[in-house]
PDB file of C-alpha atoms in Angstrom:
ATOM      1  CA  UNK A 256       0.008   0.010   0.006  1.00  0.00           C
ATOM      2  CA  UNK A 257       1.249   3.515  -0.788  1.00  0.00           C
ATOM      3  CA  UNK A 258      -0.221   6.572   0.928  1.00  0.00           C
ATOM      4  CA  UNK A 259       0.485   9.783  -0.968  1.00  0.00           C
ATOM      5  CA  UNK A 260       0.329  13.025   0.986  1.00  0.00           C
ATOM      6  CA  UNK A 261       0.025  11.132   4.235  1.00  0.00           C
ATOM      7  CA  UNK A 262       0.250  14.036   6.694  1.00  0.00           C
ATOM      8  CA  UNK A 263       0.151  12.246  10.053  1.00  0.00           C
ATOM      9  CA  UNK A 264      -0.104   8.807   8.348  1.00  0.00           C
ATOM     10  CA  UNK A 265      -3.326   7.734  10.031  1.00  0.00           C
ATOM     11  CA  UNK A 266      -4.720   5.640   7.117  1.00  0.00           C
ATOM     12  CA  UNK A 267      -1.365   3.885   6.749  1.00  0.00           C
ATOM     13  CA  UNK A 268      -1.196   3.147  10.468  1.00  0.00           C
ATOM     14  CA  UNK A 269      -4.694   1.747  10.457  1.00  0.00           C
ATOM     15  CA  UNK A 270      -3.912  -0.466   7.443  1.00  0.00           C
ATOM     16  CA  UNK A 271      -0.687  -1.697   9.049  1.00  0.00           C
ATOM     17  CA  UNK A 272      -2.515  -2.708  12.216  1.00  0.00           C
ATOM     18  CA  UNK A 273      -5.189  -4.809  10.550  1.00  0.00           C
ATOM     19  CA  UNK A 274      -5.282  -8.444  11.591  1.00  0.00           C
ATOM     20  CA  UNK A 275      -2.393 -10.392  10.028  1.00  0.00           C
ATOM     21  CA  UNK A 276      -4.441 -11.985   7.258  1.00  0.00           C
ATOM     22  CA  UNK A 277      -5.827  -8.589   6.134  1.00  0.00           C
ATOM     23  CA  UNK A 278      -2.825  -6.325   6.687  1.00  0.00           C
ATOM     24  CA  UNK A 279      -0.676  -5.406   3.666  1.00  0.00           C
ATOM     25  CA  UNK A 280       2.841  -6.780   3.651  1.00  0.00           C
ATOM     26  CA  UNK A 281       4.325  -3.388   2.850  1.00  0.00           C
ATOM     27  CA  UNK A 282       3.060   0.131   3.688  1.00  0.00           C
ATOM     28  CA  UNK A 283       4.883   3.079   2.128  1.00  0.00           C
ATOM     29  CA  UNK A 284       3.988   6.389   3.770  1.00  0.00           C
ATOM     30  CA  UNK A 285       4.832   9.469   1.693  1.00  0.00           C
ATOM     31  CA  UNK A 286       4.499  13.213   1.860  1.00  0.00           C
ATOM     32  CA  UNK A 287       6.295  16.291   0.576  1.00  0.00           C
ATOM     33  CA  UNK A 288      10.048  15.850   1.265  1.00  0.00           C
ATOM     34  CA  UNK A 289      10.178  18.397   4.084  1.00  0.00           C
ATOM     35  CA  UNK A 290      12.125  17.197   7.103  1.00  0.00           C
ATOM     36  CA  UNK A 291       9.539  18.550   9.587  1.00  0.00           C
ATOM     37  CA  UNK A 292       6.712  16.636   7.861  1.00  0.00           C
ATOM     38  CA  UNK A 293       8.740  13.449   7.572  1.00  0.00           C
ATOM     39  CA  UNK A 294       9.887  13.719  11.200  1.00  0.00           C
ATOM     40  CA  UNK A 295       6.265  13.971  12.337  1.00  0.00           C
ATOM     41  CA  UNK A 296       5.313  10.876  10.327  1.00  0.00           C
ATOM     42  CA  UNK A 297       8.312   8.971  11.725  1.00  0.00           C
ATOM     43  CA  UNK A 298       7.333   9.926  15.270  1.00  0.00           C
ATOM     44  CA  UNK A 299       3.782   8.659  14.695  1.00  0.00           C
ATOM     45  CA  UNK A 300       5.025   5.451  13.101  1.00  0.00           C
ATOM     46  CA  UNK A 301       7.499   4.819  15.912  1.00  0.00           C
ATOM     47  CA  UNK A 302       4.904   5.495  18.614  1.00  0.00           C
ATOM     48  CA  UNK A 303       2.591   2.879  17.092  1.00  0.00           C
ATOM     49  CA  UNK A 304       5.183   0.337  15.901  1.00  0.00           C
ATOM     50  CA  UNK A 305       4.133  -2.174  18.535  1.00  0.00           C
ATOM     51  CA  UNK A 306       0.673  -2.335  16.948  1.00  0.00           C
ATOM     52  CA  UNK A 307       1.856  -3.172  13.415  1.00  0.00           C
ATOM     53  CA  UNK A 308       0.744  -6.618  12.273  1.00  0.00           C
ATOM     54  CA  UNK A 309       3.412  -9.358  12.087  1.00  0.00           C
ATOM     55  CA  UNK A 310       4.840  -9.502   8.562  1.00  0.00           C
ATOM     56  CA  UNK A 311       3.832  -5.911   7.726  1.00  0.00           C
ATOM     57  CA  UNK A 312       6.794  -3.613   6.960  1.00  0.00           C
ATOM     58  CA  UNK A 313       6.238   0.183   7.179  1.00  0.00           C
ATOM     59  CA  UNK A 314       8.538   2.747   5.552  1.00  0.00           C
ATOM     60  CA  UNK A 315       8.419   6.533   5.412  1.00  0.00           C
ATOM     61  CA  UNK A 316       9.681   8.334   2.281  1.00  0.00           C
ATOM     62  CA  UNK A 317       9.579  11.894   1.034  1.00  0.00           C
ATOM     63  CA  UNK A 318       8.052  12.342  -2.409  1.00  0.00           C
ATOM     64  CA  UNK A 319       7.310  15.470  -4.390  1.00  0.00           C
ATOM     65  CA  UNK A 320       4.512  15.318  -7.005  1.00  0.00           C
ATOM     66  CA  UNK A 321       5.993  15.009 -10.487  1.00  0.00           C
ATOM     67  CA  UNK A 322       9.325  13.675  -9.259  1.00  0.00           C
ATOM     68  CA  UNK A 323      10.703  10.287 -10.290  1.00  0.00           C
ATOM     69  CA  UNK A 324       8.657   7.683  -8.315  1.00  0.00           C
ATOM     70  CA  UNK A 325      11.226   4.857  -8.325  1.00  0.00           C
ATOM     71  CA  UNK A 326      12.601   5.681  -4.822  1.00  0.00           C
ATOM     72  CA  UNK A 327       9.053   5.275  -3.435  1.00  0.00           C
ATOM     73  CA  UNK A 328       8.353   2.143  -5.406  1.00  0.00           C
TER      74      UNK A 328
END
């Protein structure tokens, strides 16, 4: 799952905490590549890491609309 313009990453966090059989195996959380925005997302992800379903991997990446998407993919 990829969340574009994630802000605080709530939809990504909810998806990552679904029961194991329903959770995605990879969640990529993205927003504008501003360090303050990314730091906020990382704080939220870290604070909820214990709730992430087993086998679900969550990453946080900066991405600017129109930029090459391969680093996110």
